[in-house]
Tab-separated table of C-alpha atoms in Angstrom:
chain	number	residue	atom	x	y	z
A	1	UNK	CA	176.380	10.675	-150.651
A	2	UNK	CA	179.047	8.778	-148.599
A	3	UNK	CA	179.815	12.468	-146.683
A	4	UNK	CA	176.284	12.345	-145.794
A	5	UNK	CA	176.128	8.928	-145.019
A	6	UNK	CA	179.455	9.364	-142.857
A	7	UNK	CA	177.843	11.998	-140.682
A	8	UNK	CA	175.387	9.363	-139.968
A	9	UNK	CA	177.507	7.083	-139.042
A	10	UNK	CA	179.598	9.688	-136.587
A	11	UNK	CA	176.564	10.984	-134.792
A	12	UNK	CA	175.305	7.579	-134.525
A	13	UNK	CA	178.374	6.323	-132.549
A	14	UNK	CA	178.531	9.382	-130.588
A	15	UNK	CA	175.039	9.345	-129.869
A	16	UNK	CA	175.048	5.488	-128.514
A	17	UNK	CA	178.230	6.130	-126.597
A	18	UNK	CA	176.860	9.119	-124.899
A	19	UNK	CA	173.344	7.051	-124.217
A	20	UNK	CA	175.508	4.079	-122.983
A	21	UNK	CA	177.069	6.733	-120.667
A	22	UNK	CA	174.368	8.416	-119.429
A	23	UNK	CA	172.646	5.073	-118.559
A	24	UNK	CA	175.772	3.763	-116.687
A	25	UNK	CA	175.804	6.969	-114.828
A	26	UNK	CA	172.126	7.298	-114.117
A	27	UNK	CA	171.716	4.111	-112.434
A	28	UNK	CA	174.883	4.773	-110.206
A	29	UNK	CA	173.331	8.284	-109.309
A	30	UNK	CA	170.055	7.591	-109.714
A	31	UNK	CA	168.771	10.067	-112.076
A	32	UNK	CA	165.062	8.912	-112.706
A	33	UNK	CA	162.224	10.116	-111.306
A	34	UNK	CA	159.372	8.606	-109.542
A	35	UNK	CA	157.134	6.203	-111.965
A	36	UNK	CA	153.822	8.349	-112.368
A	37	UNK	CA	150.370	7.099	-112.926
A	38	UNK	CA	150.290	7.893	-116.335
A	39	UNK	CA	153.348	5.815	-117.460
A	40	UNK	CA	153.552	2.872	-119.173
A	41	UNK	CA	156.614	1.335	-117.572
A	42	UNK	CA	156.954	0.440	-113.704
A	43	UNK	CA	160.935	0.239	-113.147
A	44	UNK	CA	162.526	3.567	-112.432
A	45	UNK	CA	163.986	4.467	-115.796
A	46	UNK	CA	166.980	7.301	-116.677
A	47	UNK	CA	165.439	9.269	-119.199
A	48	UNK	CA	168.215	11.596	-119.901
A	49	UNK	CA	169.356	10.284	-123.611
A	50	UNK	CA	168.115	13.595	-124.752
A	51	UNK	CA	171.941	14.855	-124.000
A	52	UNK	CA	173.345	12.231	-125.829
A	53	UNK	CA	171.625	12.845	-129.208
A	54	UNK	CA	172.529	16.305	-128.404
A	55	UNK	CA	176.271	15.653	-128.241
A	56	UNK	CA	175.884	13.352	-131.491
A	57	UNK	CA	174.276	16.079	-133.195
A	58	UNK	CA	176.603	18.656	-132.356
A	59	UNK	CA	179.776	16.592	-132.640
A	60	UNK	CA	178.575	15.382	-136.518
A	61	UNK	CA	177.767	18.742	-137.438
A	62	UNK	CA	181.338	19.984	-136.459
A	63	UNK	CA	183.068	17.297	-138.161
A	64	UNK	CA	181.233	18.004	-140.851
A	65	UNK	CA	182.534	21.665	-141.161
A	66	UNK	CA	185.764	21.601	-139.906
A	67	UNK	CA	187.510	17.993	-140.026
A	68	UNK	CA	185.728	17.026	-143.428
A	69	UNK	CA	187.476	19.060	-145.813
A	70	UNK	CA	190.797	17.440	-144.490
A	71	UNK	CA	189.513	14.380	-145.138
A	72	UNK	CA	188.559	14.711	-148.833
A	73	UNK	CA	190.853	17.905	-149.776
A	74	UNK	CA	187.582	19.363	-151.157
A	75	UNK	CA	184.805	21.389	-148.873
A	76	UNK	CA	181.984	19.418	-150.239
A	77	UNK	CA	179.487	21.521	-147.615
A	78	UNK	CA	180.729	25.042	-148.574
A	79	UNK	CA	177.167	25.894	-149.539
A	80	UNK	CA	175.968	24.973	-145.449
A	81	UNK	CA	178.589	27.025	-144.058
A	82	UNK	CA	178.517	29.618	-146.933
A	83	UNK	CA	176.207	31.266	-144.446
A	84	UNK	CA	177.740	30.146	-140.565
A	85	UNK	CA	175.182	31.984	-139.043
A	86	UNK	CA	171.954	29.777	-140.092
A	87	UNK	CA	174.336	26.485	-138.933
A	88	UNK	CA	174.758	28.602	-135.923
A	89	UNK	CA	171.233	29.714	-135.284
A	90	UNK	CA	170.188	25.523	-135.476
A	91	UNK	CA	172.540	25.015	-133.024
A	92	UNK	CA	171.718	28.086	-130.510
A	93	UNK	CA	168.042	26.277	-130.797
A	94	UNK	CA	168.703	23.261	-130.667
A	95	UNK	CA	171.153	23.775	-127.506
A	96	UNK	CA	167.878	26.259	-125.751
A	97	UNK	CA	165.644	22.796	-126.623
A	98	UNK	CA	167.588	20.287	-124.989
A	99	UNK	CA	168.494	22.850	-121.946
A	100	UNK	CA	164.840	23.242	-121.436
A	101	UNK	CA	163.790	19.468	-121.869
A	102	UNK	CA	166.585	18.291	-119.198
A	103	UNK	CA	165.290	21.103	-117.252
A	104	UNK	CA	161.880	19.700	-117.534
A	105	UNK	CA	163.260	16.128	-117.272
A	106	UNK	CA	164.254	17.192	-114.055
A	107	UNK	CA	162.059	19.585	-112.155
A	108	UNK	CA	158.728	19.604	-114.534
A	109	UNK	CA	158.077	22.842	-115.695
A	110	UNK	CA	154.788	24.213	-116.111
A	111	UNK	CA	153.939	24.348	-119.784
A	112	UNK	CA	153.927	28.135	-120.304
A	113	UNK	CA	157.867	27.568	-119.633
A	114	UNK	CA	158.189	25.466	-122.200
A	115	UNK	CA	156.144	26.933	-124.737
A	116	UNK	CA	158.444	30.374	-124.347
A	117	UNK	CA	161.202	28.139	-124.895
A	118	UNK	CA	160.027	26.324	-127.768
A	119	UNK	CA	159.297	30.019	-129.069
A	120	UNK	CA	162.433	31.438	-128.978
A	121	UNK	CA	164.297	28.530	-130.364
A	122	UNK	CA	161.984	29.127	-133.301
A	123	UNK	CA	162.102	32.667	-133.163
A	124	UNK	CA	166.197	32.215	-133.711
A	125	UNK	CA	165.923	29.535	-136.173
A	126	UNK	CA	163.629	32.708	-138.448
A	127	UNK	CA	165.573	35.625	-137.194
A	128	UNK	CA	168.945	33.975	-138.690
A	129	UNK	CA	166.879	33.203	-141.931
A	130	UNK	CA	166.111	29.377	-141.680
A	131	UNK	CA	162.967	30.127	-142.396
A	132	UNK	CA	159.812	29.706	-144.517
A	133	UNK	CA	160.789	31.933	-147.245
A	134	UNK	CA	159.026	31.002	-150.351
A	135	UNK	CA	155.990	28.844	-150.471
A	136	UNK	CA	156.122	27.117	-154.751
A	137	UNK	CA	152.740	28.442	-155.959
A	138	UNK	CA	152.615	28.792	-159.849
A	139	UNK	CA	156.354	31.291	-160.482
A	140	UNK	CA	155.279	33.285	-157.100
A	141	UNK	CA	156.168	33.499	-153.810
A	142	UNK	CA	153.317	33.070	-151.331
A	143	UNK	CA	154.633	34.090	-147.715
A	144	UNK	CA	154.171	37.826	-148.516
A	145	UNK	CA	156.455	39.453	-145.873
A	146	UNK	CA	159.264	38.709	-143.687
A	147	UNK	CA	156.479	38.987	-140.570
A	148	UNK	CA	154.358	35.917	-142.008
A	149	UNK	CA	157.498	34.118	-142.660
A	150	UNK	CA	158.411	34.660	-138.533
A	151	UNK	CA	155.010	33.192	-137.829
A	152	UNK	CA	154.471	30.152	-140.102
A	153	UNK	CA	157.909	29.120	-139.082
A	154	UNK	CA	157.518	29.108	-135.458
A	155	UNK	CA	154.209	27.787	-136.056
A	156	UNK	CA	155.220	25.228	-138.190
A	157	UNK	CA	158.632	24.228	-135.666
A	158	UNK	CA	156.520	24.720	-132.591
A	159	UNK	CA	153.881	22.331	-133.900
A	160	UNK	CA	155.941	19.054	-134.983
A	161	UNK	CA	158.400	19.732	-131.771
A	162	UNK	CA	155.047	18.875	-129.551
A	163	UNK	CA	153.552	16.494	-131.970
A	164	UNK	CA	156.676	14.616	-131.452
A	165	UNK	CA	156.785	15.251	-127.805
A	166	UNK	CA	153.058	13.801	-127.487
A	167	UNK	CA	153.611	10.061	-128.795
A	168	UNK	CA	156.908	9.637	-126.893
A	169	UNK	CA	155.598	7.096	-124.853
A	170	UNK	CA	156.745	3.876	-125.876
A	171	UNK	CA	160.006	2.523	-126.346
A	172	UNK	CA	161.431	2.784	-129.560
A	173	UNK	CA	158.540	4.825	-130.798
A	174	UNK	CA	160.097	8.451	-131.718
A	175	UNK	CA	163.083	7.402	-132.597
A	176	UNK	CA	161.900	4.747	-134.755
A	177	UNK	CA	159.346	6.902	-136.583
A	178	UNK	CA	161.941	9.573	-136.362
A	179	UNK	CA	164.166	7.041	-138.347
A	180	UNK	CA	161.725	6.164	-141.094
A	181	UNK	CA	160.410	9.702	-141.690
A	182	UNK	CA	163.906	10.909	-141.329
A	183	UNK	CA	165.122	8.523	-144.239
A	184	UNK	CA	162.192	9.456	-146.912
A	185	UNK	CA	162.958	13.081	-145.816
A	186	UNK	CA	166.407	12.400	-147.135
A	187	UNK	CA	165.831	10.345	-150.722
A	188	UNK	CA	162.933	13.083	-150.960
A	189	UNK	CA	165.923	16.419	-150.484
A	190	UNK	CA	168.210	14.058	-152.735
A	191	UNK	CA	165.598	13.889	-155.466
A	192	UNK	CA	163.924	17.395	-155.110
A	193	UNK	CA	167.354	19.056	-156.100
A	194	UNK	CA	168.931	16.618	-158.128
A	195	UNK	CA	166.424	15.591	-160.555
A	196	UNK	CA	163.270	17.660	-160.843
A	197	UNK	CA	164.716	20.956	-160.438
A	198	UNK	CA	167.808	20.543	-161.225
A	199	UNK	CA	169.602	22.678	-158.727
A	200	UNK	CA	173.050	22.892	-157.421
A	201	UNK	CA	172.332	22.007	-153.765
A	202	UNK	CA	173.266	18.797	-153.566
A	203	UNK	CA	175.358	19.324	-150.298
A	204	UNK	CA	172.173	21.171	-148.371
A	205	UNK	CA	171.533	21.725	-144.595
A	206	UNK	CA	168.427	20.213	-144.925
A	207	UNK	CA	170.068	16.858	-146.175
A	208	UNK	CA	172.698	17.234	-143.379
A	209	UNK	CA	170.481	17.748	-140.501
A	210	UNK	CA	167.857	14.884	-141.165
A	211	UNK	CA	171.217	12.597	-141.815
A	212	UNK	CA	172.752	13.580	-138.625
A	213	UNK	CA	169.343	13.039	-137.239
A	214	UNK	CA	168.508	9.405	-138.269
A	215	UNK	CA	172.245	8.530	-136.812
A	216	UNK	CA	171.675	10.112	-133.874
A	217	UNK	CA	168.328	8.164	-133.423
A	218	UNK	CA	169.358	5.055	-134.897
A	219	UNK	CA	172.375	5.160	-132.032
A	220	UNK	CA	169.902	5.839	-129.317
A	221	UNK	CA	167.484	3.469	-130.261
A	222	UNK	CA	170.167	0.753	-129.229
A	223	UNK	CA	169.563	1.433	-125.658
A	224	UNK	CA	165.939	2.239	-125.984
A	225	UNK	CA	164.277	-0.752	-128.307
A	226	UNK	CA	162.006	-2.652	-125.888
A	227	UNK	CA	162.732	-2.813	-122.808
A	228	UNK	CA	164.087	0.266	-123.288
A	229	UNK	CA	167.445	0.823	-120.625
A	230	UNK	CA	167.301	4.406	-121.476
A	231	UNK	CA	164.508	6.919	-121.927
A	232	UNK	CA	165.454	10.368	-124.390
A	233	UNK	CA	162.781	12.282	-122.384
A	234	UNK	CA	161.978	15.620	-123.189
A	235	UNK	CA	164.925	16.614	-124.301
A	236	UNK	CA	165.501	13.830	-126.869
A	237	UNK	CA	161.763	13.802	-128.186
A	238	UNK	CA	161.924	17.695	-128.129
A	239	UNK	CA	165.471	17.959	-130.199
A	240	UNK	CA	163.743	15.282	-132.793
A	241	UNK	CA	161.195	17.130	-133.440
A	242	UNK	CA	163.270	20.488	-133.960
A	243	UNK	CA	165.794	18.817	-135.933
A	244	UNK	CA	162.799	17.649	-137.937
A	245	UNK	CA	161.190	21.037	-138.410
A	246	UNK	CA	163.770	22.643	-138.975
A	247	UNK	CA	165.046	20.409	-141.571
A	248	UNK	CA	161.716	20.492	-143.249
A	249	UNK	CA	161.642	24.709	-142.929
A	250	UNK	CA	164.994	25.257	-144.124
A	251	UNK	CA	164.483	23.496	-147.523
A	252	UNK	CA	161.976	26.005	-148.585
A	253	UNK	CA	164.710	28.271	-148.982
A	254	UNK	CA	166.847	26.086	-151.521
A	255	UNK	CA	163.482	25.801	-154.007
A	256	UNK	CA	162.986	27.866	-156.338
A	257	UNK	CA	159.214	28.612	-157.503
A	258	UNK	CA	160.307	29.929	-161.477
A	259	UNK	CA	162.210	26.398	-161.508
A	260	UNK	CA	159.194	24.560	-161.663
A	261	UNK	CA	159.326	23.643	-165.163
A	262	UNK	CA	155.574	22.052	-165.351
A	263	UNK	CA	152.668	21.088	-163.373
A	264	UNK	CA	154.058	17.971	-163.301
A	265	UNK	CA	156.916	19.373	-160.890
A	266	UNK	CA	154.166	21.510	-158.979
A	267	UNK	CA	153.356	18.842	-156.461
A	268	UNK	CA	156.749	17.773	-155.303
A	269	UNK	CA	157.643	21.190	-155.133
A	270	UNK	CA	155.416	21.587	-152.453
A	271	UNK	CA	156.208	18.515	-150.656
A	272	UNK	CA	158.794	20.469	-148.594
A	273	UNK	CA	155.678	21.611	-146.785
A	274	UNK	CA	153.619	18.890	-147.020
A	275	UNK	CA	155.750	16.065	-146.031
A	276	UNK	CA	156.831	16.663	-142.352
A	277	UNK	CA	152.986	16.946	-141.486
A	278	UNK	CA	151.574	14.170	-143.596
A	279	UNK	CA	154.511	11.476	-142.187
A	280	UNK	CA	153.553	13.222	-138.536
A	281	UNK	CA	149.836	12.604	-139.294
A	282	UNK	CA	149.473	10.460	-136.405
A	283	UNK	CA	151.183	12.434	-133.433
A	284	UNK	CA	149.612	15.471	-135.059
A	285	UNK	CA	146.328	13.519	-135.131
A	286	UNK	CA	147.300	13.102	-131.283
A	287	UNK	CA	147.976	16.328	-130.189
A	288	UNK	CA	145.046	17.609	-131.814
A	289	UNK	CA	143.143	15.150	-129.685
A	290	UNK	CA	144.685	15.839	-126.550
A	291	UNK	CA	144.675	19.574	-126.780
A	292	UNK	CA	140.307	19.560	-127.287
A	293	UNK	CA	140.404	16.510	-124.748
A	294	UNK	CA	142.018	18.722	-122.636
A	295	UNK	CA	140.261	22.100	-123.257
A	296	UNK	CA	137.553	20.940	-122.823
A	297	UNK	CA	137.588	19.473	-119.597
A	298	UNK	CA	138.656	22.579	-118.493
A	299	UNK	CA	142.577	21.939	-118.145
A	300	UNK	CA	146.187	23.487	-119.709
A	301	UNK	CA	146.378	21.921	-123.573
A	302	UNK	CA	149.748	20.705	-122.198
A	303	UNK	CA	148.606	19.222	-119.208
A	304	UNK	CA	149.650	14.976	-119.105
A	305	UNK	CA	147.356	12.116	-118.966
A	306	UNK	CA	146.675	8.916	-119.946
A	307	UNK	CA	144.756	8.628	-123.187
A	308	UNK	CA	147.130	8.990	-125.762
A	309	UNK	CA	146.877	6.804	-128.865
A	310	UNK	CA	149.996	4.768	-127.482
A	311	UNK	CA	148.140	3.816	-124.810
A	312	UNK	CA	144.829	3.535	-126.494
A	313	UNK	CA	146.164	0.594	-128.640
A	314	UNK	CA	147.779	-1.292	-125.552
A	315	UNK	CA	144.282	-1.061	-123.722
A	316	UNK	CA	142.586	-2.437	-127.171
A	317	UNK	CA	144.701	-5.439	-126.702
A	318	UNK	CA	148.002	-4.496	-128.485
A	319	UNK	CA	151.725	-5.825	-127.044
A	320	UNK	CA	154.314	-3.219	-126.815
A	321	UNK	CA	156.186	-4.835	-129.297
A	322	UNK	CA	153.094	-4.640	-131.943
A	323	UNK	CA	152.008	-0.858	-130.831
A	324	UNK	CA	155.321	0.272	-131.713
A	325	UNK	CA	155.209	-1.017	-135.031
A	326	UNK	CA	151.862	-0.189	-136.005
A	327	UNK	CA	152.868	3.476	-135.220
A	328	UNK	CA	155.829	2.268	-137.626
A	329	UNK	CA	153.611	1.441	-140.395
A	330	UNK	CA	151.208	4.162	-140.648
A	331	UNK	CA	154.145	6.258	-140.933
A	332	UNK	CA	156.422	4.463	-143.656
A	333	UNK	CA	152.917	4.158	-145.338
A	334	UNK	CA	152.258	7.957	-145.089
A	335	UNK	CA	155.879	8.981	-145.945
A	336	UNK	CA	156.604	6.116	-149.125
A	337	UNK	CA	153.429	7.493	-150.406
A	338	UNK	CA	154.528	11.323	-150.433
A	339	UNK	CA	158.120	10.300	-152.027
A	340	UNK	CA	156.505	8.071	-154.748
A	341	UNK	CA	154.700	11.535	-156.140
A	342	UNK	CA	158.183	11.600	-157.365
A	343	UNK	CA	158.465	9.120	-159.382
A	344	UNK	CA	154.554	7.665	-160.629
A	345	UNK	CA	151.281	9.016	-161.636
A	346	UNK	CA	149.054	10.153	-158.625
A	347	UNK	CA	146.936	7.845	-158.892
A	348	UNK	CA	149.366	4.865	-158.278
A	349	UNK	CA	150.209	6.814	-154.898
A	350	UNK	CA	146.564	6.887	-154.753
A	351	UNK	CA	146.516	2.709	-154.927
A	352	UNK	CA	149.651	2.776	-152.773
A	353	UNK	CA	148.141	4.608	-150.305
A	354	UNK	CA	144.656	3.107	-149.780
A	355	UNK	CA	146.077	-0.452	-149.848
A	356	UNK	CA	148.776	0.608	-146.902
A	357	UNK	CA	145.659	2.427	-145.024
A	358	UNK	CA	143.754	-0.783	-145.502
A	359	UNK	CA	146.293	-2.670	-143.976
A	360	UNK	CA	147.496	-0.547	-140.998
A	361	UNK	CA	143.783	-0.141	-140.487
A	362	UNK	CA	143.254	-3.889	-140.343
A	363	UNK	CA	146.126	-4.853	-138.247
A	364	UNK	CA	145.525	-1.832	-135.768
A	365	UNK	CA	141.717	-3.119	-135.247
A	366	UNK	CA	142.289	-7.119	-135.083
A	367	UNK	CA	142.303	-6.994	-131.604
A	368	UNK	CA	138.612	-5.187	-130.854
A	369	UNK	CA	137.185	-8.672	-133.300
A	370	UNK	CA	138.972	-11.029	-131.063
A	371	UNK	CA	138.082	-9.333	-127.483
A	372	UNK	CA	134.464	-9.396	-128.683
A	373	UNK	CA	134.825	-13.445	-129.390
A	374	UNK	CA	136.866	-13.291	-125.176
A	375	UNK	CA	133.780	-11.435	-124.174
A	376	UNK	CA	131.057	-13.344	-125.699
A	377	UNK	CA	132.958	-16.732	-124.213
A	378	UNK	CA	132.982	-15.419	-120.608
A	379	UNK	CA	129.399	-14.154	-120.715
A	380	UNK	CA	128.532	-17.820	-121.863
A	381	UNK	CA	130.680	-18.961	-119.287
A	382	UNK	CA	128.658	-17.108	-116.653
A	383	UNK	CA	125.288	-18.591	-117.893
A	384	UNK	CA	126.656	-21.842	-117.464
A	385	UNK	CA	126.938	-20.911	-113.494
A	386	UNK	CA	131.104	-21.224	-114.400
A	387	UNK	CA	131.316	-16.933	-113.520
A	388	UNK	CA	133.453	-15.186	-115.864
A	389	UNK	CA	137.106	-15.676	-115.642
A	390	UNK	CA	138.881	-13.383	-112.406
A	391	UNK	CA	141.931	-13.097	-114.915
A	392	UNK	CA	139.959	-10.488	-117.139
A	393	UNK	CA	141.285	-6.980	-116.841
A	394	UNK	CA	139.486	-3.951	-115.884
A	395	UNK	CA	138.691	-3.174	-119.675
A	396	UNK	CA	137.518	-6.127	-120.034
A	397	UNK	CA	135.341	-6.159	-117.755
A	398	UNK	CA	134.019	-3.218	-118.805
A	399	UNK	CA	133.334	-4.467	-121.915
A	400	UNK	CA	131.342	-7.530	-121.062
A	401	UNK	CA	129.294	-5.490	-118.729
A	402	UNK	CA	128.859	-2.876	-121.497
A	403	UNK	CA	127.695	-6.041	-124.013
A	404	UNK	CA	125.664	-7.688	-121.908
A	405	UNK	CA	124.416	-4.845	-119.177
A	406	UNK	CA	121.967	-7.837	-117.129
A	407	UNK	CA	124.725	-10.298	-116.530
A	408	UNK	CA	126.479	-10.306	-113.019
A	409	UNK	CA	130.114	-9.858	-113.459
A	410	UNK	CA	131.724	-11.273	-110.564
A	411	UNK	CA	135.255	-11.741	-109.412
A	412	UNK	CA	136.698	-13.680	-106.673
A	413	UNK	CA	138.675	-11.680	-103.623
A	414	UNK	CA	141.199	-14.352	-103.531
A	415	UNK	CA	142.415	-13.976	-107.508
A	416	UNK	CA	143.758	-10.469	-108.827
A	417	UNK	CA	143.307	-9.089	-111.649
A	418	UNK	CA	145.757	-9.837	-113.961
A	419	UNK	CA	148.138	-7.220	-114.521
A	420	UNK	CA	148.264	-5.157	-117.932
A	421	UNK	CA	151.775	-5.501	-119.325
A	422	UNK	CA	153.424	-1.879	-118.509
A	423	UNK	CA	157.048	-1.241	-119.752
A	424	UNK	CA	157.728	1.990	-121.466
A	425	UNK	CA	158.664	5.327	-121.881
A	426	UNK	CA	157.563	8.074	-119.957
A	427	UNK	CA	154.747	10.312	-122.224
């Protein structure tokens, strides 16, 4: 554990002194584009920590294979780099990622340029065998053939890279979730191998991608908690979401089907499937949204605008501060409950679960109750010949003139609207 934990720690250090870098050298060169419509902050923002994770990620990973063994006079990760060519193949995609997020960083590609990209990437992560490989259904294995392996896999990496991409729009939000799903991920590979199936593969590239990940996000996240100095852009949000896939792809191949002792083990034997999309529900809940949103209004699935969920809970009324950790909740909620399959009876996950929901559900709606009491007071403000107050944003003006259609809502030239409160990243 303490090899693991001192991978973190390296790519973590990296990672912030790279971010600290590229900040420092992005507001002497100005690199940071334009504000656009569609974002939630309004000062010029660098938004290339995407490299810096990179260089964390890489840096940890070599330590890890060449200057660890030195250290403890023992190659604990001989079973990772049994096999150079699938440590290799993660870091030929993750390297094609990050090339083609700075790329888009920069000069904003159209999105049939970045879906090749994201392709390939995938493509090398299956040719090079980190792959789907055995799905646990009874003592079978369900892919069927090395094709259907090629295409859940880059369906599978493809799908959380842009799921990630979609909700990186506040500061502190994909790294943070990437954090918490990252560290359940990690107890979850620790269990998995060393208690219910009793395997061997305790030192696992699974285990030592998601560790490298959380440091790398945990030393990013230094720069970009709110207000963020430092945007990972495409790049960074793209490279999460690999690392994340990838980690979640690979494990399939470690888990054996016949060493499902019971049906008891049956469910967390699938969890290796199950668990990147159910902690990703909500940016998977996202781009689902966005892409028939999209569609059908005629546009590219990939196309931007503004009406992700990020934004959807700052127009209900939400600070920055409390969208962030709503998004934080919903996840640890999400990703406790898969992990405690583990360890208790469904139906206490069950309990776990629907309290958590009730919660997050609760907190995430508070404001909609207390903008109908803001509404109702201005409307009875206006009846009292008082007009409602000018400081009322445009959704909330909306609002009272959706509630009450037949009362005037009138504002005076000589007081503004009050401004909505806009740091962020870039979606």
């Amino acid at each position: 554990m303490k090899f693991y934990l001192l991978a973190g720690v390296i790519s973590a250090v990296v990672s912030f002194g790279g971010s600290w870098l590229v900040w420092k050298l992005g507001l002497r060169y100005k690199w940071y584009p334009k504000v656009r419509e569609r974002d939630v902050h309004r000062t010029p923002t660098p938004r290339l920590g995407g490299i810096a994770m990179y260089v964390g990620v890489i840096v940890s990973l070599l330590c890890a294979w060449f200057l660890f063994p030195a250290i403890a006079g023992q190659d604990y990760f001989r079973l990772v780099f049994a096999e150079p060519q699938r440590v290799l193949a993660v870091l030929a995609g993750a390297t094609i990622i990050v090339v083609l997020g700075v790329a888009d960083d920069i000069w904003d590609l159209d999105w049939m340029t970045k879906l090749a990209g994201q392709i390939i990437a995938a493509g090398i992560l299956a040719w090079q065998g980190v792959a789907i490989v055995s799905l646990p259904i009874g003592n079978t294995l369900g892919v069927g053939s090395s094709y259907m392996s090629l295409i859940f896999t880059v369906l599978a990496v493809v799908l959380v890279m842009n799921a990630v991409n979609f909700i990186d729009g506040l500061d502190g939000l994909v790294a943070g979730v990437a954090i918490i799903a990252g560290g359940v991920f990690f107890l979850y590979t620790f269990f998995i191998n060393r208690v219910v199936v009793e395997t061997e593969f305790f030192f696992n590239l699974p285990s030592l991608l998601t560790a490298v990940l959380v440091g790398a996000c945990a030393g990013f996240l230094m720069l970009n908690w709110h207000p963020a100095k430092l945007f990972m852009g495409d790049a960074g949000a793209l490279l999460v979401g690999f690392l994340m896939a990838t980690s979640a792809v690979s494990i399939t191949g470690n888990i054996d089907p016949a060493a499902v002792r019971t049906r008891t083990d049956l469910l967390p034997a699938f969890i290796p499937i199950l668990l990147p999309f159910a902690i990703l529900v909500v940016p998977i809940l996202d781009f689902g949204l966005a892409v028939i949103r999209r569609v059908s209004a005629g546009k590219s699935p990939f196309s931007a605008d503004r009406k992700h969920l990020h934004h959807r809970l700052l127009d209900m009324g939400h600070s920055h501060f409390h969208a962030v950790l709503i998004f934080y909740a919903w996840t640890a909620t999400v990703a406790f409950g898969c992990l405690l399959f583990l360890f208790v009876h469904w139906w206490w996950v069950a309990a776990f679960v629907a309290v958590g929901f009730t919660v997050c559900a609760i907190v995430t709606f508070a404001p909609l109750g207390r903008k109908r009491v803001e509404i109702a007071a201005q409307i009875a403000a206006g009846r009292r010949g008082a007009g409602p107050d000018a400081s009322l944003d445009p959704l909330d003006r909306a609002a009272a003139q959706h509630t009450a259609p037949g009362t005037p809502h009138r504002t005076r030239p000589d007081q503004p609207t009050r401004p909505r409160p806009t740091p962020g990243d870039p979606s």
